[in-house]
Tab-separated table of C-alpha atoms and ligand atoms in Angstrom:
chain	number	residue	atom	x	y	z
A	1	UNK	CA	-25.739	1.727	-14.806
A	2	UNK	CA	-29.038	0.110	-15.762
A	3	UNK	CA	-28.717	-3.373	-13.563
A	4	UNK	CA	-30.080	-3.238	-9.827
A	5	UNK	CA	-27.032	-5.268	-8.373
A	6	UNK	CA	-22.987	-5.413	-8.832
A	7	UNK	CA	-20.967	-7.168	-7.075
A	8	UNK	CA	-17.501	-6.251	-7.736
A	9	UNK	CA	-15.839	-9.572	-7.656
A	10	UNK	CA	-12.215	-8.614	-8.650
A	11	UNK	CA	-9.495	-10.829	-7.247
A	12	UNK	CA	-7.850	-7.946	-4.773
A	13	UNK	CA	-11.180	-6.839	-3.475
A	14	UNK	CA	-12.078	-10.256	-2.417
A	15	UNK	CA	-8.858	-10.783	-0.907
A	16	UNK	CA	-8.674	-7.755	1.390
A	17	UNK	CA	-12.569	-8.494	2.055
A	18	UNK	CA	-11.517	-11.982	3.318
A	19	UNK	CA	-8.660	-10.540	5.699
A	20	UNK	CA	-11.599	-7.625	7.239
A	21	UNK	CA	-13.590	-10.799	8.113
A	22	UNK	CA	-11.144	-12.699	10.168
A	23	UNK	CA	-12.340	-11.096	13.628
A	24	UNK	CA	-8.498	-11.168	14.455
A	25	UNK	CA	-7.545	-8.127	12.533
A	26	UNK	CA	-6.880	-5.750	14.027
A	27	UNK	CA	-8.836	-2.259	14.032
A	28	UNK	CA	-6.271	-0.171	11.690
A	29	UNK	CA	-5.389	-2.605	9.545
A	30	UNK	CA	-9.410	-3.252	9.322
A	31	UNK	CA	-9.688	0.272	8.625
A	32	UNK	CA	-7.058	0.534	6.173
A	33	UNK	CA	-8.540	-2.443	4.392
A	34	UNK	CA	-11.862	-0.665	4.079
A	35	UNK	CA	-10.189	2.346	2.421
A	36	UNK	CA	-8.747	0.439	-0.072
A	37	UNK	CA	-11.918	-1.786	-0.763
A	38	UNK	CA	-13.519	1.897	-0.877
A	39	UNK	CA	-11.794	2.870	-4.124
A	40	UNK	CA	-12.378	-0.104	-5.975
A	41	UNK	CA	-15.760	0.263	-5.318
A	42	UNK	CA	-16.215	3.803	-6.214
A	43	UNK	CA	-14.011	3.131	-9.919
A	44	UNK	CA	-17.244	0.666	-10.090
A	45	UNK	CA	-19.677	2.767	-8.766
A	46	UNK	CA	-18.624	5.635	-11.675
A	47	UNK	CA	-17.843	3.414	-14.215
A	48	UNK	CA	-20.449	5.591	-16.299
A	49	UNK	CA	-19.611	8.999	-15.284
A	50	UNK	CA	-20.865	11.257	-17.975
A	51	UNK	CA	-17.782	11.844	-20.683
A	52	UNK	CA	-16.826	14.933	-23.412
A	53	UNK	CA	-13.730	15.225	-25.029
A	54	UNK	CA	-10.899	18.614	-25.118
A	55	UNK	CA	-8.357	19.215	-27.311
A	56	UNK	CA	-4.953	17.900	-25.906
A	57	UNK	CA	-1.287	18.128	-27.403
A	58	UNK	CA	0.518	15.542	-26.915
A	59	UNK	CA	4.520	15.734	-27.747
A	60	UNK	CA	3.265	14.510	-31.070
A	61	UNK	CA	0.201	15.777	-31.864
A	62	UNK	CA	-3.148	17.257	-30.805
A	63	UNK	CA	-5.871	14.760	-30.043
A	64	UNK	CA	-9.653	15.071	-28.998
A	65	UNK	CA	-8.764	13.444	-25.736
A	66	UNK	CA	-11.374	12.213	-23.148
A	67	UNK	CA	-12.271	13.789	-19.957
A	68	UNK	CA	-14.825	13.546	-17.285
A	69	UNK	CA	-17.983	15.606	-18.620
A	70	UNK	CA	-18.188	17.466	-15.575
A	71	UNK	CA	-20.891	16.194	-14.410
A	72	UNK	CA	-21.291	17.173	-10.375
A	73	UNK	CA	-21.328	14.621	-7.645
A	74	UNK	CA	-21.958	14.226	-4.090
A	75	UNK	CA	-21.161	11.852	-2.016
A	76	UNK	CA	-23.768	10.864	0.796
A	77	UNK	CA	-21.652	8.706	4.400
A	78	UNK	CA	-24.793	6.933	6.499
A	79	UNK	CA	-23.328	7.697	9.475
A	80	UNK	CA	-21.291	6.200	11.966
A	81	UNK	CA	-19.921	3.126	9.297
A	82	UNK	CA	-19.929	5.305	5.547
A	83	UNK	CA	-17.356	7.157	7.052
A	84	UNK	CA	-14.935	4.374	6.441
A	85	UNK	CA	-16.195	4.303	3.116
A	86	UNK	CA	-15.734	7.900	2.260
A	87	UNK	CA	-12.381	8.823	3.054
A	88	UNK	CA	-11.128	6.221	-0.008
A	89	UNK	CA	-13.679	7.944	-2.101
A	90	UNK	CA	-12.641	10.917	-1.860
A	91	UNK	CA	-9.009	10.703	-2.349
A	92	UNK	CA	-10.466	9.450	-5.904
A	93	UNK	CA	-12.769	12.076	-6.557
A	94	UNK	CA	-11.592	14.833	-4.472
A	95	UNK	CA	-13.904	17.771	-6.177
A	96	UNK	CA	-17.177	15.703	-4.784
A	97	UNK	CA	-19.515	17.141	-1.945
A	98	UNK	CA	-20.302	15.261	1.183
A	99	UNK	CA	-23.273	15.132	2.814
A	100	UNK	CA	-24.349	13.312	5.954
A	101	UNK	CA	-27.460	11.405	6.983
A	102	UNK	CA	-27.364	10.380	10.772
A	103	UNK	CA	-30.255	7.634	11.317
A	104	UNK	CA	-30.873	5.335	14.683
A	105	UNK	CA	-33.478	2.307	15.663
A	106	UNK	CA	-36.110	3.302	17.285
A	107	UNK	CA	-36.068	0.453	20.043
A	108	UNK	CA	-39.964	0.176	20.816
A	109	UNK	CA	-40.946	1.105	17.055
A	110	UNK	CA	-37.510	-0.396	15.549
A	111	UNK	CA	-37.896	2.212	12.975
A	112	UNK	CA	-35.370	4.802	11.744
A	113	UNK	CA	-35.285	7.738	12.814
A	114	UNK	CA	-33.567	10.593	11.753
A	115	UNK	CA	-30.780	12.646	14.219
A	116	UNK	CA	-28.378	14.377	11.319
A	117	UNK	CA	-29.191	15.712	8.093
A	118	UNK	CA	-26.337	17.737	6.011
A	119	UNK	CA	-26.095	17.871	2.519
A	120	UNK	CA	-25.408	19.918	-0.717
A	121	UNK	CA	-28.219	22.612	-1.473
A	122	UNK	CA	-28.020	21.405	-5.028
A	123	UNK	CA	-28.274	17.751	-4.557
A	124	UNK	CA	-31.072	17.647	-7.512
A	125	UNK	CA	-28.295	18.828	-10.069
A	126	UNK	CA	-26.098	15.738	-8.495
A	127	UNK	CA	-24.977	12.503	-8.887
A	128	UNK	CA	-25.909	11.172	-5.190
A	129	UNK	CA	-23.877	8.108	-3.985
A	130	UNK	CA	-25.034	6.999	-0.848
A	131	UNK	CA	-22.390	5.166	1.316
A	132	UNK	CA	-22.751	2.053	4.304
A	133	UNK	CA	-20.588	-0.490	4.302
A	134	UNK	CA	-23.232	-2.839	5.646
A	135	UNK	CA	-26.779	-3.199	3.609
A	136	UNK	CA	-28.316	-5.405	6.655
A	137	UNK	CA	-32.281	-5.282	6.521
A	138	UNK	CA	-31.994	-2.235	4.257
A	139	UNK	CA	-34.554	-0.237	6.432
A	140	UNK	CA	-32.200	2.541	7.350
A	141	UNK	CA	-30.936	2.618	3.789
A	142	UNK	CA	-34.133	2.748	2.492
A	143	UNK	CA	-34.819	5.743	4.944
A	144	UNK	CA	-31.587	7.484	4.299
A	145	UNK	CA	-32.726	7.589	0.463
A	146	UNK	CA	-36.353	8.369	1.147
A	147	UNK	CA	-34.117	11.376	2.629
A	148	UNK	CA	-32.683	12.087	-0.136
A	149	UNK	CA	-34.873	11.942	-2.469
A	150	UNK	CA	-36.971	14.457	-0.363
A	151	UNK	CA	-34.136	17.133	-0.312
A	152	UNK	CA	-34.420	16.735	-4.319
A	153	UNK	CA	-31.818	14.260	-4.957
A	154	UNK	CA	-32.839	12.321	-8.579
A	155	UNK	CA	-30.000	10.063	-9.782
A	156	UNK	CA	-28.520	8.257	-6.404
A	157	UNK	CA	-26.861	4.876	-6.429
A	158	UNK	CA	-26.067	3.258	-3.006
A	159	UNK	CA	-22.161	1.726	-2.238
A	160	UNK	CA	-21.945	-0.940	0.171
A	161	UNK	CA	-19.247	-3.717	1.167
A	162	UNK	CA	-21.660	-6.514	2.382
A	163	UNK	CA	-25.338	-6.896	1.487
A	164	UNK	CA	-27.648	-9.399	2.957
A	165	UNK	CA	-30.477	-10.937	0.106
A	166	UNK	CA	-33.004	-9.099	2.496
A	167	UNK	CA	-31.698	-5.969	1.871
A	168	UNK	CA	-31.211	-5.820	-1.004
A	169	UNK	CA	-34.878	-7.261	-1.617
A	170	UNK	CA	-35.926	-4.106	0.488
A	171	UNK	CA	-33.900	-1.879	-1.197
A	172	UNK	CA	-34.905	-3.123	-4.564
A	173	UNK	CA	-38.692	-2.815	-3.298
A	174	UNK	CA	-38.212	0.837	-1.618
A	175	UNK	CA	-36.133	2.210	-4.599
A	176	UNK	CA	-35.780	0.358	-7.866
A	177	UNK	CA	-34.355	3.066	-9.022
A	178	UNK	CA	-31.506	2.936	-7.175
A	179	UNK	CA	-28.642	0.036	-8.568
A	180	UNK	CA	-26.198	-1.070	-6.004
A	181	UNK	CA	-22.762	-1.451	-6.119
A	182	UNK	CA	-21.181	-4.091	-3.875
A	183	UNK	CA	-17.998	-6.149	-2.671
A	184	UNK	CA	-20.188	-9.472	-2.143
A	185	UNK	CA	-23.806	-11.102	-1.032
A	186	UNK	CA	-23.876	-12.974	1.798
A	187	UNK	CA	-25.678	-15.510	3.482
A	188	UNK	CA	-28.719	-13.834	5.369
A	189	UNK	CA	-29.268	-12.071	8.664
A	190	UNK	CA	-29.708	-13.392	12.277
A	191	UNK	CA	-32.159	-12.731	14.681
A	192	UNK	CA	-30.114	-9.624	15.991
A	193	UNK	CA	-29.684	-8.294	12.193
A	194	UNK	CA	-26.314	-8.997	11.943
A	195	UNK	CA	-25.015	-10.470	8.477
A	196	UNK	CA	-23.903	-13.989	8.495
A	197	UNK	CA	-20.971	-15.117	7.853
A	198	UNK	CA	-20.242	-11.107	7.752
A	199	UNK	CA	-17.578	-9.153	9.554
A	200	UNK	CA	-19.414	-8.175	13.013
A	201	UNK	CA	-20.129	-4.760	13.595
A	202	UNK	CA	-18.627	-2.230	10.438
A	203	UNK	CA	-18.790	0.861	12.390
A	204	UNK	CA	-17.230	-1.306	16.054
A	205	UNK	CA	-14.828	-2.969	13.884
A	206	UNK	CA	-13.575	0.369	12.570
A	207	UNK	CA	-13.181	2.696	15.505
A	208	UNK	CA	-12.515	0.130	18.067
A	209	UNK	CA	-15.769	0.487	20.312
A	210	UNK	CA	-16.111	-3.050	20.773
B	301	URA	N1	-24.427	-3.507	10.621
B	301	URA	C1	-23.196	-3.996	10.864
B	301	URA	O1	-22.270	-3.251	11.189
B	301	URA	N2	-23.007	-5.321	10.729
B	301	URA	C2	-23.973	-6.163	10.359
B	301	URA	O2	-23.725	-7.356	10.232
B	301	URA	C3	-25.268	-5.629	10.102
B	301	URA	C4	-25.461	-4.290	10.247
């Protein structure tokens, strides 16, 4: 994946995005909705998964038929909201390893700060993809792969659902190196952060909180 940005504007994905806007869904369907949205993204998001071939026989004949190169992965949930990301993700790639990065505002700074920090010892032999379903200002994104780059990580590419232009101007600053993959751009953020038009609050929406 060489491009910075994706948005993975396939007919269904759009759809079911549309129906986990409308703040009158409810909070399992919303869930639900995220799951599926989750899987579409990750086919996306490993679209270029390394590939080899083995020797297969069919009823009527061998082939050289293609197979995932083996290639290890892990995936990375920015807690609370990624976890409604990674549950989808790993029914499709159930041999990945999860790791966790637990980041909050700091009110008087309003930086991130870190509170949780789990992932695979061998995240530098890894394919890293970083989930949050909402890339708002990008700062804690940005932190969360500052993160992982300092426990080794090399080759990470960040999944969202909704990204506002500013973060994903921050993110392209912070980590060009890192492309994107999401369900749609939207407008831009309000004064409290939130992304307009948006969904609300991913990680409210999702467990009900609010
Ligand atoms: N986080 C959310 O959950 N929603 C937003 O709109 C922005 C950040």
């Amino acid at each position: 994946m060489s491009d910075h940005l994706t948005v993975v504007d396939h007919p269904l994905v759009q759809h079911k995005l549309s129906l986990m806007r409308d703040r009158d869904t409810p909070t399992a369907v919303f869930r639900q909705l995220l799951r599926e949205i989750s899987q579409f993204l990750a086919y996306e998001v490993t679209r270029n998964l390394e590939m080899t071939t083995k020797k297969v026989m069919t009823p009527l004949e061998e082939m050289d038929a293609p197979v995932l190169a083996g290639r290890k992965l892990a995936l990375v949930s920015i807690l609370r909201a990624g976890n409604g990301l990674l549950d989808g993700m790993l029914e499709l790639i159930p041999s990945a390893r999860v790791g966790f990065v637990g980041l909050y505002r700091d009110e008087e700074t309003l930086q991130p700060v870190q509170y949780y920090f789990k992932v695979p010892e061998d995240l530098s032999e890894r394919m890293v993809i970083a989930v949050d379903p909402m890339l708002a200002t990008g700062n804690s994104s940005a932190a969360a792969i500052d993160l992982l780059k300092g426990a080794g990580a090399t080759n990470i590419r960040f999944l969202c659902l909704l990204a506002a232009p500013e973060g994903i101007t921050r993110m392209k600053e912070a980590h060009p190196d890192v492309p994107i993959v999401t369900a749609a751009v939207d407008s831009h953020l309000n004064d409290n952060g939130y992304i307009v038009p948006g969904l609300g609050d991913a990680g409210d929406r999702m467990f009900g909180t609010k």
